[in-house]
Amino acid sequence: MSTIARNQWYVAAYGREVGRELFSRTICEEPILFWRTEAGEAVAMSDRCVHRRYPLSEAPSRLDGDKVVCGYHGFTYGSDGGCVFVPGQARVPRTARLRSYQVVEQDSFVWVWIADPQNPQQGDPTRIPRAPWMDSPDYTVVSGMEPIDCNYGLLVDNLMDLSHETYLHGGYIGTPEVAETPITTEIDEDRNVIYVSRHMDDAECPPFYSKSTGIEGRITRWQDIEYTPPCLYLLHSRIAPIGAPLPGDDGSDPHAFHSEIVYAITPSTENSTLDFWAVARDFAVGDDTVTTFLAENNRTVVMQDVVALNILQKALDTEKDGYQELSINIDAGGLGARRILKKLVDAPQAVTAAAVG
Amino acid sequence: MSTIARNQWYVAAYGREVGRELFSRTICEEPILFWRTEAGEAVAMSDRCVHRRYPLSEAPSRLDGDKVVCGYHGFTYGSDGGCVFVPGQARVPRTARLRSYQVVEQDSFVWVWIADPQNPQQGDPTRIPRAPWMDSPDYTVVSGMEPIDCNYGLLVDNLMDLSHETYLHGGYIGTPEVAETPITTEIDEDRNVIYVSRHMDDAECPPFYSKSTGIEGRITRWQDIEYTPPCLYLLHSRIAPIGAPLPGDDGSDPHAFHSEIVYAITPSTENSTLDFWAVARDFAVGDDTVTTFLAENNRTVVMQDVVALNILQKALDTEKDGYQELSINIDAGGLGARRILKKLVDAPQAVTAAAVG
Amino acid sequence: MSTIARNQWYVAAYGREVGRELFSRTICEEPILFWRTEAGEAVAMSDRCVHRRYPLSEAPSRLDGDKVVCGYHGFTYGSDGGCVFVPGQARVPRTARLRSYQVVEQDSFVWVWIADPQNPQQGDPTRIPRAPWMDSPDYTVVSGMEPIDCNYGLLVDNLMDLSHETYLHGGYIGTPEVAETPITTEIDEDRNVIYVSRHMDDAECPPFYSKSTGIEGRITRWQDIEYTPPCLYLLHSRIAPIGAPLPGDDGSDPHAFHSEIVYAITPSTENSTLDFWAVARDFAVGDDTVTTFLAENNRTVVMQDVVALNILQKALDTEKDGYQELSINIDAGGLGARRILKKLVDAPQAVTAAAVG
C-alpha cells in the first residue's frame, strides 16, 4: 500500500536544473524525463521508450532540436510525447506516444502533476502552493537539493518537530530554548494546512543567525511553520534583539530579520526522498559573505538531517513486526501532517489548498 | 516461473577456458564445476560437495590428478563425480556422488546439457547446432565472453533486431541504412529456427568493415540472421563493393567479404547472462593488424550492448505492475524467438534442430 | 521460522569492549545498547529511542553521566532504561521506558539474557555455562571476535566436526591424523551437552603446537569437545610427547600441554554470527613471543573459517528448493547439536545446564 498521495503537484526540480540536456528524476515512483524546448518551455514525459522501455535519459539517447531520439532503436518523440519516427517503416503507430506530464514553473521550482492512475484528474495550476520569496527581488536565496534514502514521511516528521534542532543541529541552528519552549499547533482541515508556532521571548542566538545578522546578545525568535501537504513546507523565521518593537498592525516589521525557509518534500520512491531546501532572507541581501555563509551552514544542517534520516530508515527497515512509537506534545504537528497525508492518499483528489500569498 | 528452457544444450565456456584449474560457471541456475582430465577430456559436475555443499571451485579445494578434493572436509571425487574418499571412515557411502553433466566440445565451445529436473532427458550430441567457422582453418576468429546483468531474453531481442546498430553502435557497425532497410523474417516452426534478412543494396560502409576490408566506397551489405533457440545465434554477413558480382550458383562468392558473427546466448541465472561473441572472417586471414582491430572494435560494440542491457534490465526491474511494449515490423524476428523460447520452456524436450552444416 | 533459541544466555561482548562509550550489538535480531555506569557496572538496553526509534548508539546521541541522551530529540534515559526527560514538556510519560536486559559479567564475557517474546522468562545467572580459564591467573589467554555472514548453525557445524582442520587449516592446526582418527560422541540429553572426543596416539605435531610448546617429535593429541548449546563451545586440547605419562587419577597432568579453546557462538541475525574465540594455555604463560604467535596464528585459523563460512552461506542462499546433505560418522556431534538446538528453539525454556566447573 503506497504512502504517496497522488493527484497532487510536486516539485521535481529547480528551473535551473532543466535545460537542453535530457534530465531524469523519479517522482512518486514514476521515471520522468525533463527538458526545455528551443523556445525555453520546460516539458516532461515518461522516461521510457514505448518500444522496449529503454530510458530516454540514457546515452546515446539525445535531444535533436525539439525531438528526443531513443538511443537504442531510434524511436523519436516530439515535445508533447508523440512519436514522429520509428525505424524500418514509414508508418508510425497511432498509439506510439509517451505519457506527458503537466508542468508549471513557479517560484523557481518546476512543479509536475502526478495523477492517480485509478482516478486520474487534471491538475489545477492555481492550486499550487506558493513560495514567492524564492524569486522575489526583495530576498536573497540560497538553495539546494539532497536525496535521502528514506520514506518522505520521515522528513515530514523531522521538519514538523523542530525540537530536534537543539540536539541534531546544536552549534548550528539549535539552542536549549527550542526544545524547551512549548508549541501551538493549528490544523486547518478544510484547506489542509498545518500551522506550528514556537515563540521564544528570550533565547540564545545560534551561530546561523548571529553570524548572518550581526546580533550579539539574546534574541526573540519566532518559528512559524506552515505546511501544505504533501509537498510544500514553509518556516517563517523572525529574529530580533530583545526589546525590539513588535511588527506593526500593517505587517511592517523593520526592526526584525526575516528568513523564509522553504522545503519541497518530494517522494521519489517509497524509500527515497528529494529534499529541496532554500533560505530566503530580507537582510544583508547584497552581502555575498552572508550568502556564502548561509549556503554552507544550511547545507551542513540539511546534511545532518540526511545522515540521521538515512540511519533511522535503516533502523526501521530491520524492525520485523512493526514497531511502536511514543508521541508527546511536540509531535502534534507531525501527527496532524500524517493524518492529512493519509487522507490525501486514501482520497486522491486535488484538495491541496492555495497556500499563503 | 522460469524463463529458461531446459533439456537443452548450452555453451558453458570456450574450450580454452577449461584446463587443469578448477573452474566454475553457473549455467541455467546450476553451479557447475569444469576441469580437464590428465588425458585432456573436459568434464563437468556439480560445484557443490555432497556433504555440506561447500563449493568445490573454492580454495582450498583442489585437483589431485584426476580427482577433486573438497577444501572443507576432504570429500574426494573422480572425474565421473563418484566419491572415492571421505574422512574418518573407510566406507564411502553408496549415494555419495556429484551430479555429472554431459559435455561436448565442438566448434571451439564446451557445450553442456542442462536436463529438465521434472522430465529429464539424455542429450543428443548430434542435435547441437553448428558454428564450424569457429575452428576452421579457412577463417580467422576473434572472440570473447561478457557477462550481462539481464535476463537472456533481452540479449535475444537485441540480436534479433539489428536496427539498433544505427543508434547504439553508430560509428562502429551502424549506418542509417540498417535502420531504414526493411527486413524479411522467416520462422521454421518444425526445426525451430528463425531467419531474419536485411539486404542493403547501396549502403555506407561502417568503420568496422572499411578498416578491415579496405573498401573505400559504398557497399552492398547483407545481414542474414539464423537463430537456433535457445543458445546459438549466427549472423552471416556479406560485404561487397557496389557492382561486384553476386555469389555463383555453386555458392562461390570470391568478390565479397564474409564474416560469420557467432553469439552463444547462455542464461546464467534468471537475471544474468553469458554473452559469448565471435567474429570469424574469410578475408585478411593472416593479417594481425586486422585481427587486433576487429577484436578491439567488436569488443567495444559488445560492451555497448552490455551497458545498454544492464541499464534496460535495471529499468524493467523498477516496473511495478508489468509494462507494455509496442512492437513494429522490425520486431518480427524477436517476437518469433520469444514464441519459440516459450514453447521450449513449456515443453522441455530436445527439439533443438541441427543447424546449418 | 527463526532458527535462534530464545530464553537463553548469549555472549554479547568481552567486558573490555563495554565502557564509557555507547556501544551497540545486535544479538538474536535485537539491537542492544551497552555501556558501563560511572560505578563500573555494565548495563544493556534497547538501542532504539521510544519516541521515533532513533538508534541511541548513533551520533550525536551521547552518554551524560549515567544517562543516555538521544541525539535526535533529546529523550534521556537512566541506566535502568527509564526515561527521565523529554523535550517541550515537564511531564515524562509513564510508559517511556527502554526495554532493559539482564547482564552478567563472568569469565571475561558480558552475557545477556534474550527472553522469548511469546513466553518470556527471567534468566537464571547460575545456569550460565562456565569458561573459568578466561580470567584465571594460571592461564594466559589470546582472544578476539570475528563477525561472519552466515547462520550461526554453520559455525556450530564447523566446530563440532574438526576433521575440517586437515583440509581448511592444513599447515596451521590440521594434520592427516585429525581427519583419519575416528571420534566418539556422547550426547547428554538431560543437561543438553554434547561431547565429541578424538584421541590421536601418534600424530604429527602441527606448527600451532610445535612452535608454542617446543615439542619436536610426534605427539599424542587429545581433542575433547564440550558444547553447551546454544552459545558456549569448549575444546579441551591436550598435547604431549609420545610416551609421556598419562594424567594422574587426581587429575594432575604435569607432562602435558593444555589449551582450553573457547568459542562463544552468538547469532546476531538469522544470517550473521558473532564468533568470539579464545585460546587459554597453561604453558609458557609468561612468554610474550608465544602469546603473540598464538594470537596471530589462531586469528589466521579463525579467518580461514570465516572466509569458508561466508562462501558456504552464499552458496546455500542460491539454492532454490532446499538442498540435500550427506552425513557420515564425523557428523554425529554436529547432528546432535542441531537436534538440541531445535529442541531449544521449539521449547524456549531455560534448560541450559551449568557447564563444567
GROMACS .gro file of C-alpha atoms in nm, chain B:
model
  357
  358MET     CA    1   0.812  -1.932  -1.335
  359SER     CA    2   1.145  -1.979  -1.503
  360THR     CA    3   1.210  -1.823  -1.844
  361ILE     CA    4   1.489  -2.073  -1.911
  362ALA     CA    5   1.440  -2.369  -2.144
  363ARG     CA    6   1.574  -2.699  -2.012
  364ASN     CA    7   1.652  -3.027  -2.182
  365GLN     CA    8   1.877  -2.815  -2.399
  366TRP     CA    9   2.240  -2.778  -2.493
  367TYR     CA   10   2.413  -2.458  -2.381
  368VAL     CA   11   2.759  -2.317  -2.435
  369ALA     CA   12   2.927  -2.306  -2.094
  370ALA     CA   13   3.278  -2.198  -2.194
  371TYR     CA   14   3.535  -2.184  -2.465
  372GLY     CA   15   3.749  -2.496  -2.469
  373ARG     CA   16   4.048  -2.276  -2.388
  374GLU     CA   17   3.888  -2.176  -2.057
  375VAL     CA   18   3.875  -2.532  -1.924
  376GLY     CA   19   4.204  -2.678  -1.807
  377ARG     CA   20   4.383  -2.810  -1.503
  378GLU     CA   21   4.242  -2.543  -1.274
  379LEU     CA   22   3.901  -2.591  -1.117
  380PHE     CA   23   3.664  -2.358  -1.299
  381SER     CA   24   3.306  -2.279  -1.212
  382ARG     CA   25   3.021  -2.132  -1.412
  383THR     CA   26   2.656  -2.105  -1.323
  384ILE     CA   27   2.456  -2.230  -1.622
  385CYS     CA   28   2.076  -2.209  -1.608
  386GLU     CA   29   2.088  -2.154  -1.232
  387GLU     CA   30   2.310  -2.461  -1.180
  388PRO     CA   31   2.662  -2.413  -1.039
  389ILE     CA   32   2.884  -2.640  -1.248
  390LEU     CA   33   3.248  -2.733  -1.197
  391PHE     CA   34   3.456  -2.778  -1.511
  392TRP     CA   35   3.803  -2.923  -1.544
  393ARG     CA   36   4.010  -3.124  -1.785
  394THR     CA   37   4.143  -3.471  -1.702
  395GLU     CA   38   4.509  -3.557  -1.740
  396ALA     CA   39   4.410  -3.722  -2.069
  397GLY     CA   40   4.264  -3.389  -2.187
  398GLU     CA   41   3.893  -3.459  -2.160
  399ALA     CA   42   3.668  -3.178  -2.039
  400VAL     CA   43   3.437  -3.294  -1.759
  401ALA     CA   44   3.157  -3.121  -1.572
  402MET     CA   45   2.995  -3.195  -1.240
  403SER     CA   46   2.802  -3.019  -0.966
  404ASP     CA   47   3.006  -2.748  -0.794
  405ARG     CA   48   2.869  -2.841  -0.453
  406CYS     CA   49   3.014  -3.111  -0.226
  407VAL     CA   50   2.751  -3.368  -0.132
  408HIS     CA   51   2.849  -3.343   0.236
  409ARG     CA   52   2.777  -2.983   0.338
  410ARG     CA   53   2.752  -2.822  -0.008
  411TYR     CA   54   3.085  -2.639   0.001
  412PRO     CA   55   3.171  -2.511  -0.350
  413LEU     CA   56   3.436  -2.739  -0.496
  414SER     CA   57   3.570  -2.449  -0.702
  415GLU     CA   58   3.664  -2.251  -0.392
  416ALA     CA   59   4.006  -2.268  -0.227
  417PRO     CA   60   4.144  -2.470  -0.066
  418SER     CA   61   3.957  -2.723  -0.281
  419ARG     CA   62   4.197  -2.861  -0.541
  420LEU     CA   63   4.259  -3.100  -0.825
  421ASP     CA   64   4.472  -3.404  -0.734
  422GLY     CA   65   4.544  -3.591  -1.058
  423ASP     CA   66   4.201  -3.685  -1.187
  424LYS     CA   67   4.033  -3.631  -0.852
  425VAL     CA   68   3.873  -3.326  -0.693
  426VAL     CA   69   3.936  -3.279  -0.319
  427CYS     CA   70   3.687  -3.064  -0.127
  428GLY     CA   71   3.869  -2.794   0.069
  429TYR     CA   72   3.638  -2.813   0.367
  430HIS     CA   73   3.638  -3.178   0.487
  431GLY     CA   74   3.828  -3.360   0.213
  432PHE     CA   75   3.548  -3.546   0.035
  433THR     CA   76   3.716  -3.661  -0.287
  434TYR     CA   77   3.557  -3.725  -0.626
  435GLY     CA   78   3.658  -3.888  -0.953
  436SER     CA   79   3.602  -3.747  -1.298
  437ASP     CA   80   3.260  -3.916  -1.320
  438GLY     CA   81   3.150  -3.742  -0.999
  439GLY     CA   82   3.167  -4.056  -0.786
  440CYS     CA   83   3.302  -4.010  -0.434
  441VAL     CA   84   3.617  -4.211  -0.360
  442PHE     CA   85   3.716  -4.088  -0.012
  443VAL     CA   86   3.552  -3.946   0.299
  444PRO     CA   87   3.723  -3.853   0.627
  445GLY     CA   88   3.717  -4.063   0.943
  446GLN     CA   89   3.589  -4.389   0.798
  447ALA     CA   90   3.684  -4.644   0.535
  448ARG     CA   91   3.341  -4.697   0.383
  449VAL     CA   92   3.230  -4.442   0.124
  450PRO     CA   93   2.850  -4.410   0.121
  451ARG     CA   94   2.697  -4.552  -0.195
  452THR     CA   95   2.495  -4.233  -0.259
  453ALA     CA   96   2.797  -4.006  -0.235
  454ARG     CA   97   2.808  -3.887  -0.594
  455LEU     CA   98   2.813  -3.549  -0.760
  456ARG     CA   99   2.565  -3.487  -1.035
  457SER     CA  100   2.767  -3.512  -1.355
  458TYR     CA  101   2.686  -3.332  -1.681
  459GLN     CA  102   2.706  -3.439  -2.044
  460VAL     CA  103   2.975  -3.235  -2.216
  461VAL     CA  104   3.055  -3.199  -2.586
  462GLU     CA  105   3.345  -2.997  -2.723
  463GLN     CA  106   3.264  -2.871  -3.069
  464ASP     CA  107   3.340  -2.564  -3.278
  465SER     CA  108   3.572  -2.436  -3.001
  466PHE     CA  109   3.287  -2.433  -2.747
  467VAL     CA  110   3.223  -2.651  -2.443
  468TRP     CA  111   2.856  -2.743  -2.469
  469VAL     CA  112   2.677  -2.876  -2.163
  470TRP     CA  113   2.340  -3.049  -2.148
  471ILE     CA  114   2.101  -2.897  -1.895
  472ALA     CA  115   1.831  -3.151  -1.824
  473ASP     CA  116   1.487  -3.063  -1.701
  474PRO     CA  117   1.456  -3.188  -1.340
  475GLN     CA  118   1.084  -3.265  -1.383
  476ASN     CA  119   1.127  -3.450  -1.708
  477PRO     CA  120   1.494  -3.531  -1.756
  478GLN     CA  121   1.615  -3.650  -2.094
  479GLN     CA  122   1.952  -3.750  -2.231
  480GLY     CA  123   2.119  -3.501  -2.457
  481ASP     CA  124   2.171  -3.597  -2.820
  482PRO     CA  125   2.509  -3.456  -2.929
  483THR     CA  126   2.412  -3.472  -3.296
  484ARG     CA  127   2.147  -3.208  -3.233
  485ILE     CA  128   2.389  -2.943  -3.114
  486PRO     CA  129   2.371  -2.658  -3.364
  487ARG     CA  130   2.694  -2.594  -3.552
  488ALA     CA  131   2.926  -2.298  -3.595
  489PRO     CA  132   3.202  -2.463  -3.797
  490TRP     CA  133   3.385  -2.136  -3.875
  491MET     CA  134   3.495  -2.116  -3.513
  492ASP     CA  135   3.779  -2.360  -3.569
  493SER     CA  136   3.805  -2.379  -3.945
  494PRO     CA  137   4.150  -2.323  -4.100
  495ASP     CA  138   3.986  -2.102  -4.364
  496TYR     CA  139   3.873  -1.847  -4.111
  497THR     CA  140   4.039  -1.623  -3.855
  498VAL     CA  141   3.842  -1.575  -3.537
  499VAL     CA  142   3.831  -1.314  -3.263
  500SER     CA  143   3.616  -1.399  -2.964
  501GLY     CA  144   3.536  -1.328  -2.601
  502MET     CA  145   3.268  -1.352  -2.336
  503GLU     CA  146   3.099  -1.077  -2.140
  504PRO     CA  147   2.856  -1.134  -1.854
  505ILE     CA  148   2.543  -0.918  -1.857
  506ASP     CA  149   2.316  -0.848  -1.562
  507CYS     CA  150   1.999  -0.911  -1.755
  508ASN     CA  151   1.762  -1.188  -1.846
  509TYR     CA  152   1.890  -1.364  -2.158
  510GLY     CA  153   1.572  -1.265  -2.340
  511LEU     CA  154   1.694  -0.906  -2.359
  512LEU     CA  155   2.005  -1.022  -2.543
  513VAL     CA  156   1.792  -1.229  -2.782
  514ASP     CA  157   1.575  -0.922  -2.850
  515ASN     CA  158   1.887  -0.716  -2.906
  516LEU     CA  159   2.044  -0.952  -3.158
  517MET     CA  160   1.726  -1.029  -3.349
  518ASP     CA  161   1.664  -0.662  -3.425
  519LEU     CA  162   1.975  -0.510  -3.579
  520SER     CA  163   1.811  -0.173  -3.642
  521HIS     CA  164   1.969  -0.084  -3.310
  522GLU     CA  165   2.312  -0.083  -3.482
  523THR     CA  166   2.232   0.255  -3.631
  524TYR     CA  167   2.175   0.414  -3.291
  525LEU     CA  168   2.362   0.217  -3.027
  526HIS     CA  169   2.658   0.128  -3.249
  527GLY     CA  170   2.677   0.436  -3.473
  528GLY     CA  171   3.037   0.498  -3.575
  529TYR     CA  172   3.121   0.128  -3.533
  530ILE     CA  173   2.890  -0.105  -3.725
  531GLY     CA  174   2.579   0.109  -3.762
  532THR     CA  175   2.485   0.328  -4.055
  533PRO     CA  176   2.150   0.491  -4.145
  534GLU     CA  177   2.071   0.214  -4.394
  535VAL     CA  178   2.046  -0.054  -4.126
  536ALA     CA  179   1.753   0.116  -3.957
  537GLU     CA  180   1.595   0.223  -4.284
  538THR     CA  181   1.600  -0.105  -4.475
  539PRO     CA  182   1.302  -0.336  -4.422
  540ILE     CA  183   1.367  -0.693  -4.315
  541THR     CA  184   1.226  -1.027  -4.417
  542THR     CA  185   1.156  -1.278  -4.144
  543GLU     CA  186   1.102  -1.649  -4.175
  544ILE     CA  187   1.024  -1.884  -3.890
  545ASP     CA  188   1.074  -2.256  -3.937
  546GLU     CA  189   0.837  -2.394  -3.678
  547ASP     CA  190   0.936  -2.755  -3.741
  548ARG     CA  191   1.307  -2.708  -3.695
  549ASN     CA  192   1.267  -2.413  -3.455
  550VAL     CA  193   1.496  -2.182  -3.644
  551ILE     CA  194   1.434  -1.815  -3.712
  552TYR     CA  195   1.575  -1.632  -4.012
  553VAL     CA  196   1.589  -1.254  -4.044
  554SER     CA  197   1.741  -1.096  -4.352
  555ARG     CA  198   1.823  -0.740  -4.443
  556HIS     CA  199   1.987  -0.681  -4.781
  557MET     CA  200   2.115  -0.328  -4.833
  558ASP     CA  201   2.197  -0.262  -5.197
  559ASP     CA  202   2.364   0.074  -5.157
  560ALA     CA  203   2.494   0.146  -4.812
  561GLU     CA  204   2.760   0.340  -4.632
  562CYS     CA  205   3.050   0.119  -4.524
  563PRO     CA  206   3.091   0.143  -4.145
  564PRO     CA  207   3.444   0.167  -3.995
  565PHE     CA  208   3.424  -0.194  -3.874
  566TYR     CA  209   3.424  -0.310  -4.236
  567SER     CA  210   3.605  -0.029  -4.417
  568LYS     CA  211   3.911  -0.066  -4.194
  569SER     CA  212   3.913  -0.446  -4.206
  570THR     CA  213   3.842  -0.492  -4.579
  571GLY     CA  214   3.995  -0.177  -4.724
  572ILE     CA  215   3.679  -0.091  -4.919
  573GLU     CA  216   3.656   0.284  -4.964
  574GLY     CA  217   3.325   0.349  -5.138
  575ARG     CA  218   2.968   0.239  -5.082
  576ILE     CA  219   2.879  -0.124  -5.045
  577THR     CA  220   2.615  -0.386  -5.075
  578ARG     CA  221   2.567  -0.526  -4.727
  579TRP     CA  222   2.378  -0.841  -4.645
  580GLN     CA  223   2.281  -0.940  -4.293
  581ASP     CA  224   2.136  -1.289  -4.269
  582ILE     CA  225   2.047  -1.396  -3.920
  583GLU     CA  226   1.991  -1.760  -3.832
  584TYR     CA  227   1.895  -1.819  -3.471
  585THR     CA  228   1.853  -2.166  -3.324
  586PRO     CA  229   1.697  -2.112  -2.982
  587PRO     CA  230   1.789  -2.113  -2.715
  588CYS     CA  231   2.164  -2.075  -2.746
  589LEU     CA  232   2.316  -2.032  -3.091
  590TYR     CA  233   2.284  -1.714  -3.295
  591LEU     CA  234   2.458  -1.673  -3.630
  592LEU     CA  235   2.483  -1.358  -3.836
  593HIS     CA  236   2.608  -1.432  -4.187
  594SER     CA  237   2.749  -1.100  -4.303
  595ARG     CA  238   2.838  -1.035  -4.668
  596ILE     CA  239   3.005  -0.710  -4.773
  597ALA     CA  240   3.099  -0.621  -5.131
  598PRO     CA  241   3.176  -0.308  -5.328
  599ILE     CA  242   2.872  -0.189  -5.521
  600GLY     CA  243   2.864  -0.361  -5.857
  601ALA     CA  244   3.063  -0.666  -5.752
  602PRO     CA  245   2.926  -0.993  -5.893
  603LEU     CA  246   2.668  -1.183  -5.691
  604PRO     CA  247   2.752  -1.526  -5.548
  605GLY     CA  248   2.767  -1.802  -5.803
  606ASP     CA  249   2.509  -2.077  -5.824
  607ASP     CA  250   2.766  -2.309  -5.670
  608GLY     CA  251   2.786  -2.085  -5.364
  609SER     CA  252   3.124  -1.944  -5.454
  610ASP     CA  253   3.149  -1.572  -5.389
  611PRO     CA  254   3.506  -1.461  -5.449
  612HIS     CA  255   3.430  -1.089  -5.483
  613ALA     CA  256   3.273  -1.045  -5.139
  614PHE     CA  257   3.399  -1.035  -4.781
  615HIS     CA  258   3.229  -1.275  -4.543
  616SER     CA  259   3.209  -1.255  -4.168
  617GLU     CA  260   3.039  -1.520  -3.963
  618ILE     CA  261   2.933  -1.347  -3.646
  619VAL     CA  262   2.855  -1.602  -3.378
  620TYR     CA  263   2.684  -1.548  -3.046
  621ALA     CA  264   2.616  -1.811  -2.784
  622ILE     CA  265   2.346  -1.680  -2.551
  623THR     CA  266   2.358  -1.867  -2.222
  624PRO     CA  267   2.134  -1.791  -1.924
  625SER     CA  268   2.342  -1.798  -1.609
  626THR     CA  269   2.055  -1.709  -1.379
  627GLU     CA  270   1.716  -1.551  -1.445
  628ASN     CA  271   1.883  -1.210  -1.435
  629SER     CA  272   2.231  -1.274  -1.564
  630THR     CA  273   2.352  -1.389  -1.899
  631LEU     CA  274   2.675  -1.509  -2.054
  632ASP     CA  275   2.732  -1.335  -2.386
  633PHE     CA  276   2.983  -1.540  -2.590
  634TRP     CA  277   3.071  -1.346  -2.903
  635ALA     CA  278   3.295  -1.419  -3.201
  636VAL     CA  279   3.373  -1.284  -3.545
  637ALA     CA  280   3.510  -1.536  -3.798
  638ARG     CA  281   3.626  -1.384  -4.130
  639ASP     CA  282   3.738  -1.530  -4.460
  640PHE     CA  283   3.949  -1.227  -4.562
  641ALA     CA  284   4.284  -1.095  -4.442
  642VAL     CA  285   4.306  -1.420  -4.252
  643GLY     CA  286   4.677  -1.379  -4.181
  644ASP     CA  287   4.670  -1.007  -4.111
  645ASP     CA  288   4.733  -0.948  -3.742
  646THR     CA  289   4.652  -0.578  -3.769
  647VAL     CA  290   4.306  -0.663  -3.892
  648THR     CA  291   4.272  -0.928  -3.622
  649THR     CA  292   4.364  -0.683  -3.349
  650PHE     CA  293   4.138  -0.415  -3.491
  651LEU     CA  294   3.838  -0.646  -3.514
  652ALA     CA  295   3.897  -0.789  -3.166
  653GLU     CA  296   3.902  -0.443  -3.011
  654ASN     CA  297   3.630  -0.295  -3.225
  655ASN     CA  298   3.391  -0.583  -3.176
  656ARG     CA  299   3.451  -0.591  -2.803
  657THR     CA  300   3.364  -0.222  -2.792
  658VAL     CA  301   3.042  -0.297  -2.979
  659VAL     CA  302   2.962  -0.584  -2.741
  660MET     CA  303   3.023  -0.359  -2.442
  661GLN     CA  304   2.784  -0.100  -2.585
  662ASP     CA  305   2.521  -0.373  -2.578
  663VAL     CA  306   2.624  -0.485  -2.230
  664VAL     CA  307   2.594  -0.134  -2.088
  665ALA     CA  308   2.259  -0.076  -2.257
  666LEU     CA  309   2.114  -0.409  -2.147
  667ASN     CA  310   2.232  -0.359  -1.788
  668ILE     CA  311   2.053  -0.023  -1.794
  669LEU     CA  312   1.744  -0.173  -1.952
  670GLN     CA  313   1.718  -0.459  -1.702
  671LYS     CA  314   1.750  -0.214  -1.412
  672ALA     CA  315   1.474  -0.002  -1.565
  673LEU     CA  316   1.248  -0.306  -1.608
  674ASP     CA  317   1.317  -0.417  -1.251
  675THR     CA  318   1.156  -0.099  -1.123
  676GLU     CA  319   0.836  -0.152  -1.319
  677LYS     CA  320   0.570  -0.238  -1.068
  678ASP     CA  321   0.269  -0.374  -1.245
  679GLY     CA  322   0.415  -0.525  -1.557
  680TYR     CA  323   0.463  -0.297  -1.852
  681GLN     CA  324   0.359  -0.257  -2.211
  682GLU     CA  325   0.577  -0.273  -2.515
  683LEU     CA  326   0.495  -0.151  -2.863
  684SER     CA  327   0.619  -0.377  -3.143
  685ILE     CA  328   0.665  -0.287  -3.508
  686ASN     CA  329   0.782  -0.464  -3.823
  687ILE     CA  330   1.147  -0.484  -3.714
  688ASP     CA  331   1.039  -0.690  -3.414
  689ALA     CA  332   0.904  -0.984  -3.615
  690GLY     CA  333   1.220  -1.189  -3.557
  691GLY     CA  334   1.241  -1.110  -3.187
  692LEU     CA  335   0.875  -1.191  -3.132
  693GLY     CA  336   0.920  -1.518  -3.319
  694ALA     CA  337   1.215  -1.601  -3.100
  695ARG     CA  338   1.012  -1.532  -2.788
  696ARG     CA  339   0.736  -1.761  -2.914
  697ILE     CA  340   0.975  -2.049  -2.980
  698LEU     CA  341   1.154  -1.996  -2.649
  699LYS     CA  342   0.822  -2.008  -2.468
  700LYS     CA  343   0.742  -2.331  -2.648
  701LEU     CA  344   1.074  -2.480  -2.539
  702VAL     CA  345   1.017  -2.370  -2.180
  703ASP     CA  346   0.664  -2.509  -2.173
  704ALA     CA  347   0.758  -2.840  -2.337
  705PRO     CA  348   1.117  -2.906  -2.242
  706GLN     CA  349   1.201  -3.168  -2.500
  707ALA     CA  350   1.508  -3.198  -2.711
  708VAL     CA  351   1.354  -3.026  -3.010
  709THR     CA  352   1.660  -2.826  -3.100
  710ALA     CA  353   1.727  -2.879  -3.465
  711ALA     CA  354   2.068  -2.947  -3.604
  712ALA     CA  355   2.162  -2.615  -3.753
  713VAL     CA  356   2.330  -2.517  -4.074
  714GLY     CA  357   2.610  -2.754  -4.164
   0.00000   0.00000   0.00000
